[in-house]
XYZ file of C-alpha atoms in Angstrom:
733
model
C 13.609 21.449 -3.746
C 10.625 19.150 -2.860
C 7.787 17.453 -4.614
C 4.646 18.835 -3.009
C 1.835 17.150 -4.894
C 1.411 14.432 -7.508
C -1.853 14.142 -9.474
C -2.341 10.957 -11.434
C -5.047 10.688 -14.092
C -6.335 7.835 -16.290
C -3.680 5.334 -15.152
C -5.324 1.995 -14.438
C -7.893 2.340 -11.630
C -6.431 5.797 -10.686
C -8.928 7.810 -12.705
C -7.979 10.953 -10.851
C -6.118 10.899 -7.561
C -4.043 13.450 -5.714
C -1.072 12.448 -3.556
C 0.446 15.134 -1.256
C 4.056 14.148 -0.606
C 5.693 14.583 2.847
C 9.017 16.312 3.098
C 10.778 13.067 4.037
C 8.837 9.782 3.986
C 5.378 9.109 2.617
C 3.636 5.839 3.278
C 0.971 4.418 0.940
C -1.516 2.251 2.872
C -4.762 0.618 1.940
C -6.499 -2.713 1.292
C -5.464 -5.071 -1.389
C -6.191 -3.883 -4.962
C -6.692 -0.293 -3.817
C -4.166 1.262 -6.272
C -0.909 1.460 -4.165
C 1.154 -0.460 -6.793
C -0.515 1.498 -9.617
C 0.632 4.701 -8.110
C 4.195 3.397 -7.716
C 4.178 2.156 -11.309
C 2.834 5.466 -12.591
C 5.749 7.310 -10.915
C 8.228 4.803 -12.323
C 6.870 5.058 -15.831
C 6.428 8.844 -16.017
C 9.715 9.728 -14.290
C 12.037 6.816 -14.955
C 11.592 5.778 -18.639
C 9.787 2.526 -17.915
C 7.720 1.325 -20.812
C 3.955 1.801 -20.787
C 1.490 -0.977 -21.730
C -2.002 -0.626 -23.115
C -3.494 -1.880 -19.844
C -2.045 1.217 -18.101
C -4.887 3.202 -19.725
C -7.982 3.193 -17.451
C -10.275 0.506 -18.880
C -13.319 2.784 -19.058
C -11.524 4.952 -21.617
C -11.473 2.178 -24.256
C -14.973 2.907 -25.398
C -13.989 6.493 -26.215
C -10.737 5.444 -27.862
C -12.639 2.967 -30.107
C -15.138 5.743 -30.999
C -12.246 7.785 -32.237
C -11.277 4.794 -34.367
C -14.847 4.536 -35.726
C -14.637 8.137 -36.852
C -11.260 7.711 -38.378
C -12.341 4.939 -40.764
C -15.174 6.914 -42.179
C -14.532 7.805 -45.883
C -15.047 11.481 -45.388
C -12.955 11.716 -42.147
C -10.328 14.386 -42.225
C -6.909 14.018 -40.809
C -6.758 15.224 -37.162
C -4.717 18.366 -36.582
C -4.386 18.373 -32.772
C -4.508 16.099 -29.676
C -7.522 17.633 -27.930
C -9.714 14.528 -28.235
C -6.977 12.445 -26.600
C -6.428 14.760 -23.637
C -9.139 13.204 -21.440
C -8.257 9.539 -22.401
C -4.561 9.086 -21.840
C -2.525 8.613 -18.630
C -1.232 11.898 -17.245
C 0.696 13.015 -14.198
C 0.931 16.496 -12.745
C 4.112 17.149 -10.664
C 4.125 20.210 -8.453
C 7.484 21.333 -7.088
C 8.463 23.694 -4.440
C 11.640 25.401 -5.771
C 13.712 27.833 -3.669
C 15.076 31.009 -5.274
C 18.609 29.672 -5.304
C 17.402 26.527 -7.150
C 15.947 28.349 -10.185
C 18.877 27.372 -12.378
C 17.858 23.655 -12.086
C 14.442 24.367 -13.585
C 15.412 26.820 -16.291
C 13.741 24.723 -19.023
C 10.307 24.624 -17.287
C 9.994 28.160 -15.780
C 6.360 29.175 -16.432
C 6.932 32.931 -16.915
C 9.749 35.418 -16.797
C 8.117 36.962 -13.711
C 8.406 33.704 -11.729
C 11.139 33.926 -9.120
C 10.813 30.679 -7.212
C 8.089 28.944 -5.210
C 5.484 26.583 -6.618
C 5.676 25.348 -10.161
C 4.126 22.362 -12.043
C 4.413 20.369 -15.075
C 2.110 17.873 -16.726
C 3.453 14.677 -18.175
C 1.028 13.208 -20.667
C 1.317 9.961 -22.597
C 0.101 11.241 -25.990
C 0.467 10.266 -29.679
C 3.954 11.223 -30.981
C 2.632 12.066 -34.499
C -1.194 12.126 -34.790
C -1.056 12.239 -38.523
C 1.122 9.128 -38.752
C -1.138 7.227 -36.295
C -4.250 8.234 -38.234
C -2.710 7.181 -41.584
C -1.171 3.907 -40.422
C -4.325 2.805 -38.671
C -6.554 3.470 -41.596
C -4.182 1.612 -43.906
C -4.098 -1.600 -41.852
C -7.704 -1.431 -40.856
C -8.928 -1.213 -44.489
C -6.522 -3.889 -45.586
C -7.846 -6.246 -42.890
C -11.494 -5.618 -43.781
C -10.686 -6.102 -47.492
C -9.137 -9.467 -46.759
C -12.072 -10.453 -44.546
C -14.460 -9.549 -47.348
C -12.584 -11.735 -49.762
C -12.653 -14.618 -47.306
C -16.335 -14.148 -46.584
C -17.137 -15.511 -50.068
C -15.365 -18.720 -49.006
C -17.636 -18.872 -45.807
C -14.794 -17.919 -43.491
C -15.707 -15.844 -40.420
C -12.206 -14.980 -39.163
C -11.592 -11.522 -37.675
C -8.231 -10.098 -38.698
C -6.085 -7.608 -36.792
C -6.948 -4.856 -36.037
C -10.634 -5.241 -35.009
C -10.652 -1.681 -33.683
C -8.336 1.134 -32.594
C -7.736 -0.379 -29.107
C -6.676 -3.650 -30.783
C -4.242 -1.684 -32.943
C -2.745 0.256 -30.075
C -2.388 -2.757 -27.836
C 0.288 -4.083 -30.172
C 1.888 -0.783 -31.118
C 1.447 1.494 -28.127
C 5.016 2.606 -27.549
C 5.670 2.978 -31.384
C 3.030 5.718 -31.624
C 2.876 7.225 -28.099
C 5.422 8.947 -25.924
C 5.572 11.265 -22.953
C 5.053 14.992 -23.670
C 5.631 17.669 -21.040
C 3.578 20.777 -20.597
C 4.273 23.660 -18.199
C 1.343 24.400 -15.884
C 0.111 27.796 -14.706
C 1.346 28.256 -11.072
C -1.526 30.804 -10.550
C -4.057 27.976 -10.841
C -3.046 26.189 -7.695
C -6.508 24.671 -6.910
C -5.052 21.128 -7.150
C -8.453 19.473 -6.744
C -9.711 21.191 -9.855
C -7.262 20.293 -12.608
C -6.423 22.922 -15.219
C -6.825 21.978 -18.882
C -3.688 20.827 -20.635
C -1.875 23.894 -21.950
C -0.891 22.508 -25.334
C 0.610 25.909 -26.274
C 3.069 25.512 -23.326
C 4.684 22.319 -24.388
C 8.279 21.980 -23.265
C 10.648 21.772 -26.174
C 13.213 19.751 -24.242
C 12.557 16.070 -24.134
C 12.347 14.675 -20.574
C 13.032 18.046 -18.863
C 12.755 16.463 -15.314
C 15.612 14.049 -16.070
C 18.198 16.368 -14.739
C 16.026 17.581 -11.811
C 14.654 14.396 -10.228
C 16.699 11.165 -9.849
C 14.409 8.186 -9.436
C 15.305 4.875 -7.952
C 12.964 1.965 -7.202
C 13.030 -1.270 -5.218
C 10.270 -3.506 -6.709
C 7.994 -5.715 -4.617
C 9.261 -8.790 -6.486
C 12.833 -9.129 -5.374
C 13.453 -12.705 -6.641
C 14.272 -14.465 -3.302
C 13.485 -18.165 -3.524
C 14.428 -21.702 -2.484
C 18.156 -22.283 -3.216
C 17.395 -25.867 -4.230
C 14.779 -24.808 -6.700
C 16.105 -25.098 -10.271
C 13.936 -22.226 -11.407
C 15.787 -19.979 -8.935
C 18.405 -19.133 -11.682
C 16.104 -16.446 -13.098
C 16.437 -14.429 -9.977
C 20.235 -14.575 -9.707
C 20.598 -11.008 -10.944
C 18.705 -9.869 -7.871
C 21.128 -11.473 -5.343
C 23.261 -9.384 -3.089
C 26.365 -10.507 -4.947
C 25.029 -8.867 -8.149
C 24.340 -5.765 -6.278
C 27.855 -5.716 -4.724
C 29.350 -6.215 -8.138
C 27.360 -3.403 -9.669
C 28.416 -1.120 -6.732
C 32.020 -2.239 -7.105
C 32.032 -1.483 -10.853
C 30.648 2.015 -10.302
C 32.389 3.150 -7.170
C 35.362 0.985 -6.208
C 36.984 -0.574 -9.275
C 40.703 0.427 -9.118
C 41.131 0.009 -12.890
C 38.744 2.906 -13.508
C 40.509 6.171 -13.218
C 43.232 4.769 -10.892
C 44.186 6.918 -7.851
C 47.492 6.634 -5.897
C 45.819 4.351 -3.265
C 44.822 1.882 -6.087
C 48.417 1.224 -7.241
C 49.133 -1.497 -4.687
C 46.135 -3.643 -5.605
C 46.837 -3.145 -9.339
C 50.410 -4.222 -8.836
C 49.307 -7.286 -6.881
C 46.820 -8.143 -9.571
C 49.493 -7.863 -12.282
C 51.943 -10.057 -10.295
C 49.331 -12.666 -9.847
C 48.489 -12.608 -13.552
C 52.172 -13.145 -14.515
C 52.498 -16.146 -12.182
C 49.210 -17.637 -13.448
C 50.225 -17.136 -17.131
C 53.584 -18.851 -16.503
C 51.779 -21.806 -14.855
C 49.361 -22.060 -17.803
C 52.151 -22.047 -20.356
C 53.932 -24.893 -18.527
C 50.700 -26.894 -18.212
C 49.628 -26.470 -21.835
C 53.096 -26.982 -23.373
C 52.692 -30.720 -24.057
C 49.256 -30.170 -25.662
C 50.521 -27.360 -27.891
C 53.519 -29.461 -28.931
C 51.244 -32.338 -29.864
C 49.131 -29.890 -31.887
C 52.237 -28.813 -33.837
C 52.850 -32.375 -34.969
C 49.627 -32.136 -36.990
C 51.075 -29.285 -39.138
C 49.747 -26.314 -37.156
C 50.937 -23.654 -37.134
C 52.283 -23.416 -40.593
C 54.727 -20.875 -41.815
C 52.215 -18.086 -42.212
C 49.927 -19.103 -39.344
C 49.925 -17.227 -36.011
C 51.381 -19.145 -33.118
C 49.067 -20.256 -30.349
C 49.814 -18.859 -26.923
C 48.056 -18.929 -23.543
C 47.357 -15.704 -21.647
C 44.829 -14.563 -19.111
C 42.841 -11.393 -18.599
C 42.489 -10.988 -14.856
C 40.537 -8.100 -13.397
C 39.596 -7.377 -9.766
C 35.878 -7.329 -10.591
C 35.991 -10.912 -11.785
C 36.325 -12.070 -8.100
C 32.597 -11.198 -7.507
C 31.175 -13.046 -10.540
C 30.140 -16.235 -8.851
C 27.378 -17.474 -6.540
C 29.593 -17.743 -3.467
C 31.078 -14.247 -3.726
C 29.032 -13.255 -0.758
C 29.013 -15.629 2.227
C 27.857 -15.766 5.805
C 30.185 -16.841 8.508
C 28.514 -19.314 10.906
C 31.138 -19.465 13.631
C 33.227 -16.863 15.404
C 35.958 -19.246 16.174
C 36.215 -21.258 12.859
C 36.176 -18.964 9.801
C 36.019 -22.013 7.485
C 32.339 -22.499 8.429
C 30.601 -20.479 5.809
C 27.594 -20.756 3.481
C 26.827 -18.847 0.292
C 24.232 -15.984 0.490
C 21.352 -18.002 -0.994
C 21.385 -20.330 2.076
C 20.659 -17.455 4.454
C 17.049 -16.824 5.627
C 14.792 -14.992 3.112
C 14.103 -12.254 5.688
C 17.801 -11.456 6.133
C 18.395 -11.604 2.382
C 15.575 -9.111 1.791
C 16.711 -6.750 4.623
C 20.326 -6.803 3.513
C 19.400 -6.363 -0.132
C 17.036 -3.427 0.543
C 19.506 -1.570 2.839
C 22.355 -2.133 0.480
C 20.102 -1.025 -2.372
C 19.369 2.295 -0.525
C 23.104 2.785 0.053
C 23.818 2.215 -3.579
C 21.040 4.686 -4.693
C 22.472 7.299 -2.427
C 26.109 6.825 -3.556
C 25.028 6.696 -7.225
C 23.257 10.013 -6.771
C 26.179 11.597 -5.043
C 28.672 10.224 -7.662
C 30.606 8.578 -4.830
C 34.041 7.045 -5.476
C 34.940 6.224 -9.141
C 31.487 7.352 -10.267
C 32.639 10.979 -9.757
C 34.966 10.559 -12.780
C 33.180 7.936 -14.924
C 29.765 9.606 -14.818
C 30.862 13.111 -15.604
C 30.436 12.763 -19.295
C 26.838 11.400 -18.897
C 25.636 13.982 -16.457
C 27.657 16.904 -15.242
C 25.391 18.061 -12.373
C 23.947 16.094 -9.480
C 20.190 16.251 -9.476
C 18.761 18.429 -6.684
C 16.031 15.895 -5.825
C 16.328 12.222 -5.130
C 13.053 10.237 -5.191
C 13.227 6.729 -3.960
C 10.307 4.257 -4.258
C 10.101 1.065 -2.182
C 7.351 -1.476 -2.658
C 6.315 -3.795 0.192
C 9.470 -3.824 2.228
C 7.784 -6.194 4.755
C 8.304 -9.277 2.568
C 9.751 -12.117 4.701
C 10.560 -9.727 7.630
C 9.235 -10.279 11.096
C 7.531 -7.484 13.017
C 10.511 -5.965 14.784
C 12.677 -5.854 11.645
C 9.879 -4.136 9.702
C 9.752 -1.479 12.402
C 13.520 -0.962 12.458
C 13.578 -0.674 8.643
C 11.016 2.065 8.480
C 12.738 3.981 11.332
C 16.135 3.826 9.611
C 15.414 3.853 5.818
C 15.461 7.615 5.389
C 18.572 7.977 7.552
C 20.420 5.514 5.294
C 19.382 7.524 2.212
C 20.741 10.753 3.631
C 23.799 9.511 5.459
C 26.291 11.320 3.304
C 28.330 14.420 4.196
C 27.419 16.260 1.016
C 23.689 15.801 1.560
C 23.936 16.887 5.230
C 25.976 19.979 4.451
C 24.146 21.160 1.268
C 20.499 22.310 1.540
C 20.217 22.131 -2.268
C 20.002 18.406 -2.182
C 16.778 16.822 -1.028
C 15.614 13.198 -0.621
C 12.001 12.036 -0.576
C 11.071 8.423 0.169
C 7.826 6.832 -0.914
C 6.901 3.386 0.588
C 3.878 1.226 -0.319
C 3.005 -1.391 2.277
C 0.394 -3.923 3.482
C 2.027 -4.021 6.935
C 0.067 -2.574 9.865
C 3.383 -2.613 11.808
C 5.072 -0.288 9.349
C 2.042 2.033 9.427
C 2.154 2.029 13.214
C 5.754 3.241 13.259
C 5.011 6.115 10.920
C 3.732 9.474 11.726
C 0.039 9.877 11.035
C 0.735 12.920 8.803
C 2.890 10.745 6.442
C 0.166 8.157 5.736
C -1.781 8.309 2.435
C -4.762 6.049 2.419
C -5.825 4.456 -0.865
C -9.625 4.135 -0.875
C -11.398 1.704 -3.122
C -14.481 3.112 -4.813
C -17.204 0.849 -6.204
C -18.260 1.222 -9.800
C -20.662 4.023 -10.335
C -19.058 6.508 -7.927
C -16.627 7.977 -10.419
C -16.944 5.709 -13.495
C -18.655 2.594 -14.687
C -15.696 0.660 -13.200
C -14.182 0.494 -9.742
C -11.625 3.241 -9.108
C -9.542 4.539 -6.248
C -8.929 7.810 -4.449
C -6.091 8.779 -2.192
C -6.987 10.288 1.221
C -4.434 12.508 3.016
C -4.518 11.674 6.754
C -2.384 14.621 7.844
C -5.488 16.833 8.395
C -7.924 14.351 9.893
C -8.109 15.967 13.341
C -6.462 19.336 12.762
C -3.168 20.473 14.048
C -2.175 19.612 17.627
C -5.652 18.373 18.403
C -6.090 16.290 21.542
C -8.117 13.788 19.663
C -5.328 13.510 17.095
C -2.799 12.766 19.862
C -5.170 10.230 21.515
C -5.904 8.336 18.196
C -2.299 8.301 17.209
C -1.144 7.010 20.581
C -3.948 4.430 20.575
C -3.198 3.044 17.143
C 0.504 3.023 17.872
C -0.012 1.006 21.031
C -2.431 -1.439 19.396
C -2.412 -1.898 15.661
C -3.103 -0.164 12.384
C -5.201 -2.915 10.697
C -7.787 -0.222 10.085
C -5.877 0.980 7.075
C -6.040 -2.393 5.286
C -9.525 -3.579 6.226
C -12.802 -3.979 4.229
C -14.731 -2.936 7.317
C -14.219 -2.106 11.017
C -15.898 -3.340 14.184
C -15.500 -1.139 17.271
C -15.939 -3.150 20.495
C -16.123 -1.434 23.895
C -15.286 -4.199 26.399
C -12.585 -6.742 26.802
C -14.993 -9.694 27.097
C -16.691 -9.008 23.767
C -13.340 -8.303 22.199
C -12.231 -11.887 23.167
C -15.443 -13.572 22.160
C -16.411 -11.668 18.971
C -13.751 -13.459 16.833
C -15.195 -16.780 17.980
C -18.696 -15.699 17.083
C -17.551 -14.604 13.616
C -15.530 -17.754 12.998
C -18.261 -20.144 14.046
C -21.466 -18.363 12.968
C -20.609 -16.040 10.137
C -18.556 -17.753 7.397
C -19.094 -14.868 4.905
C -17.801 -12.340 7.358
C -14.935 -14.547 8.382
C -13.651 -14.551 4.753
C -13.433 -10.703 4.760
C -10.714 -8.449 6.074
C -12.280 -7.106 9.206
C -10.450 -4.935 11.737
C -11.782 -5.415 15.216
C -10.733 -2.619 17.578
C -11.315 -2.727 21.310
C -11.900 0.686 22.734
C -13.640 2.068 25.816
C -17.052 3.600 25.262
C -15.847 6.995 26.495
C -13.322 7.074 23.659
C -14.733 5.163 20.659
C -16.272 8.350 19.221
C -12.784 9.775 19.015
C -12.122 7.405 16.138
C -15.063 8.979 14.314
C -13.069 11.556 12.307
C -10.656 8.874 11.146
C -13.394 6.410 10.154
C -15.250 9.067 8.332
C -12.109 10.206 6.573
C -11.373 6.585 5.496
C -15.083 6.132 4.480
C -14.834 2.674 6.147
C -18.093 0.684 6.747
C -18.205 0.323 10.472
C -20.206 -1.561 13.117
C -20.063 -0.148 16.647
C -20.937 -2.605 19.367
C -21.862 -0.515 22.330
C -23.264 -0.850 25.836
C -26.463 0.905 26.826
C -24.959 1.729 30.301
C -28.296 2.633 31.879
C -28.025 5.550 34.313
C -30.126 7.993 36.343
C -31.229 11.102 34.487
C -30.733 13.468 37.339
C -27.577 14.390 39.213
C -24.261 12.825 38.239
C -25.954 10.113 36.142
C -25.196 7.325 38.523
C -25.413 3.774 36.972
C -28.777 2.191 37.532
C -30.473 -1.224 36.934
C -32.145 -1.025 33.605
C -35.989 -0.714 33.811
C -38.704 0.735 31.681
C -40.621 3.784 32.757
C -38.040 4.890 35.425
C -36.873 8.044 33.588
C -33.471 6.487 32.931
C -30.961 7.454 30.230
C -27.976 5.927 28.463
C -24.604 6.881 29.794
C -22.816 5.870 26.638
C -21.276 8.880 24.848
C -21.019 7.009 21.557
C -24.788 6.416 21.466
C -26.142 9.785 22.605
C -23.487 12.113 21.236
C -21.853 10.535 18.185
C -24.317 8.238 16.465
C -27.924 7.962 17.633
C -28.012 11.303 19.492
C -30.818 10.116 21.803
C -30.526 9.627 25.554
C -33.905 8.361 26.805
C -33.585 4.673 27.695
C -37.270 3.832 26.933
C -36.934 5.479 23.496
C -33.668 3.619 22.727
C -35.182 0.269 23.704
C -37.952 0.727 21.144
C -35.786 2.085 18.404
C -35.900 -0.357 15.348
C -32.687 -1.712 14.031
C -33.139 0.122 10.712
C -32.810 3.500 12.471
C -29.574 2.657 14.096
C -27.638 3.189 10.875
C -26.127 6.457 9.850
C -25.226 7.120 6.244
C -22.242 9.343 5.834
C -22.129 11.093 2.474
C -18.795 12.934 2.506
C -16.478 12.559 0.849
C -17.951 9.264 -0.286
C -21.141 7.480 0.897
C -20.711 4.692 3.467
C -22.642 3.431 6.565
C -21.891 3.349 10.260
C -24.276 1.163 12.319
C -24.469 0.912 16.160
C -25.695 -2.143 17.975
C -26.607 -1.996 21.614
C -28.536 -4.291 24.043
C -32.141 -5.052 23.256
C -34.841 -6.673 25.458
C -34.462 -10.436 25.890
C -37.264 -12.858 26.607
C -36.314 -15.630 29.203
C -38.557 -18.628 30.081
C -38.349 -18.409 33.862
C -40.348 -20.830 35.826
C -42.417 -21.765 32.800
C -43.278 -18.039 32.199
C -41.836 -15.646 29.589
C -40.213 -12.657 31.219
C -38.457 -9.581 29.712
C -34.905 -9.028 30.845
C -33.143 -5.744 30.153
C -29.411 -5.727 29.827
C -27.108 -2.805 29.866
C -23.702 -4.514 29.222
C -22.444 -7.365 27.088
C -21.886 -9.630 30.072
C -25.485 -9.532 31.414
C -26.884 -9.788 27.874
C -24.801 -12.891 27.286
C -26.026 -14.359 30.607
C -29.714 -13.678 29.842
C -29.378 -15.059 26.279
C -27.677 -18.236 27.520
C -29.713 -18.569 30.741
C -29.905 -22.370 30.708
C -26.217 -22.775 29.989
C -25.190 -20.613 32.921
C -27.705 -22.246 35.166
C -26.233 -25.697 34.631
C -22.615 -24.587 34.415
C -20.168 -26.213 36.878
C -16.981 -24.212 37.620
C -14.663 -25.252 40.470
C -12.472 -22.122 40.666
C -13.452 -19.973 43.608
C -13.789 -16.249 42.942
C -14.573 -16.821 39.268
C -17.159 -14.208 38.057
C -18.815 -16.851 35.917
C -19.247 -19.099 39.007
C -20.686 -16.234 40.970
C -23.237 -15.634 38.203
C -24.112 -19.318 38.066
C -24.598 -19.437 41.810
C -26.770 -16.313 41.806
C -29.006 -17.807 39.151
C -29.541 -21.050 41.141
C -30.012 -19.292 44.459
C -32.712 -16.828 43.208
C -36.414 -17.492 43.987
C -37.959 -14.886 41.738
C -37.256 -13.318 38.410
C -36.681 -9.894 39.964
C -34.218 -11.417 42.457
C -32.499 -13.282 39.568
C -32.131 -10.232 37.219
C -31.116 -7.831 40.047
C -28.646 -10.417 41.336
C -27.065 -10.860 37.920
C -26.768 -7.072 37.533
C -25.269 -6.594 40.969
C -22.789 -9.490 40.540
C -21.485 -8.250 37.286
C -21.611 -4.583 38.341
C -19.532 -5.298 41.409
C -16.936 -7.320 39.521
C -13.573 -5.593 39.066
C -12.575 -4.388 35.572
C -9.951 -7.111 35.193
C -12.644 -9.699 36.089
C -14.514 -8.767 32.869
C -11.531 -10.221 30.927
C -11.476 -13.251 33.230
C -15.225 -13.681 32.582
C -14.541 -14.218 28.929
C -11.503 -16.457 29.545
C -13.483 -18.596 31.982
C -16.270 -18.989 29.396
C -13.829 -19.960 26.665
C -12.290 -22.515 29.098
C -15.560 -23.977 30.273
C -17.731 -23.741 27.209
C -17.054 -24.232 23.573
C -17.821 -20.693 22.103
C -19.671 -22.462 19.271
C -22.324 -23.545 21.899
C -23.019 -19.997 23.036
C -25.975 -18.178 21.669
C -24.949 -14.778 20.359
C -26.827 -11.945 21.984
C -29.449 -10.672 19.546
C -28.097 -7.142 19.301
C -24.674 -8.469 18.291
C -26.226 -10.964 15.918
C -28.262 -8.361 14.065
C -25.200 -6.157 13.737
C -23.004 -8.980 12.351
C -25.875 -10.022 10.066
C -26.014 -6.523 8.612
C -22.280 -6.308 8.170
C -22.041 -9.711 6.443
C -24.886 -8.783 4.163
C -23.292 -5.373 3.358
C -19.935 -6.986 2.443
C -21.405 -9.755 0.271
C -20.257 -9.468 -3.395
C -22.944 -7.783 -5.436
C -23.854 -9.093 -8.894
């Protein structure tokens, strides 16, 4: 049995979002405040009996809820008979399961029809009023009482507003008293999951919490309570220490006093012997004190006699802070420290891994739990759903990657799970770590996309984008992008915007430009990806799927139109074209160099409208005016390097670099040895063109070494691109 799809509605900023679950591990990625935690909380509250709060209801629904309250307090309002008007307002979750034929007995209470014999089935969990009549009556009673009191106070010139001001105010205090989760069986024939079917109120499940015996839910929260051991406020987090987890595990699975087995008799006998010795020692120690007490007339004839006796159990040994320690020396076992003095990263890693082990063994009724839990739940649930929030806390990169590789293996490392196909485990992880995303299969990533107000509602909401079908199955582009992101980084999934850069020199210098010249942009989460011009378009399907505002900084790469499109010195009126695939194939879709040079910046933006509107803008070299020998001359650049040289002509002319072979030095020498503008521009082009590919990186490094990047003038085409991106990302009133 597997969860195939989860559809969350009206829960916080998740107005309506669909999450397709992977068979094993599903990773939630996305920028801050994109709804990842909301999705985890929704799963915890709908499936694991966690309490709802009024703020779990999408904020935009409050207007409609208060409108219901306005109708209810009218004198002629009749008592509502059904829940139809609440259906579009309350949090709901659809769970679609894939159930094998031999697992039908698990879902006997939620079978949709007698003709259903396995396959896809779904239920809707809706947080609805328990008793609409009682809610209606109680609200009217307290509302009218409050207004009557206010009216009486008004004569005394008091303007106080008493509770409840409106229906939302009433529910905020009493939500869980009047609302609960109701379960409805969905029609498996209506499997268009993007178009939700109406709530089938006539198909309400009579059994309360019917999924309780089907899905076992465990969760590791993001806030795990690790803190400074010397901080006095750290006491509040003691229950989250490893010693507490070990004690709980011991109580459930290992305690020899619970349903003793033959192998437990030795430890029980040893414990009893120790108790007798300790009791005898206590009696001898307390004897003088008790005798002194007896001189005061106690105990009397009818009074019970005071004795000293201990109650010693094996579990008591773990009930102190130093129950778990770390050995600091292999040769001297006395050198130990309590667990709270170990690094936060190790505490987090050990705690999470042990938590996964405990979840697994609790599910499988391992050890003593096989006897002690029989009365509570006779059958093991067929599906184990484990939720882990932000496992990267305090962990360095390598440990994050090891955790994500091994977490699912830990959850399924049990002989019964491996040998029985009826038991399935699904792991859901939410993360802000690009390193965890990089270690995951592309098909397992679910991207949470923030939508501005006005797209779905009059508030900002979120959608979940399934990345498993971005490129199609076994597509070469899919393989390329996956390999590329796995060898670089996955910051793209957590960014406000992306900048694609083609060359190594601009990739090195662009962060300096942003830091020194664009403070607004520097405060944003920008993912800068360096990728060759022949391949940047391959990221197009991913960027368009993420709906991520993107600036592409490209090179014109002027070339001959005829033949094999050999690279050529850029000139007007020479029938030249651009050799950059990104420009002529992906974005601008124009080749003629003269036409591209005249194209205004406004026409270099492409607005993508599916699935949500967002812009992609390309910036490439534009003509540069240079004052050469007291005369303004137009210089045409086809790469970042020559554009930077032309823009900073005076700096390069006066630059002094001692290292021989430096590309920057060669450019400077060419500038100073030229007698005419044509000789200068052709010389710069040839010098940069003849440089080896690795010298392009050296070019940037030499510049950073010789010149403060803050002193460089940013080439105009890059400047206008960064200006646009900074303006686009500015907060709107």
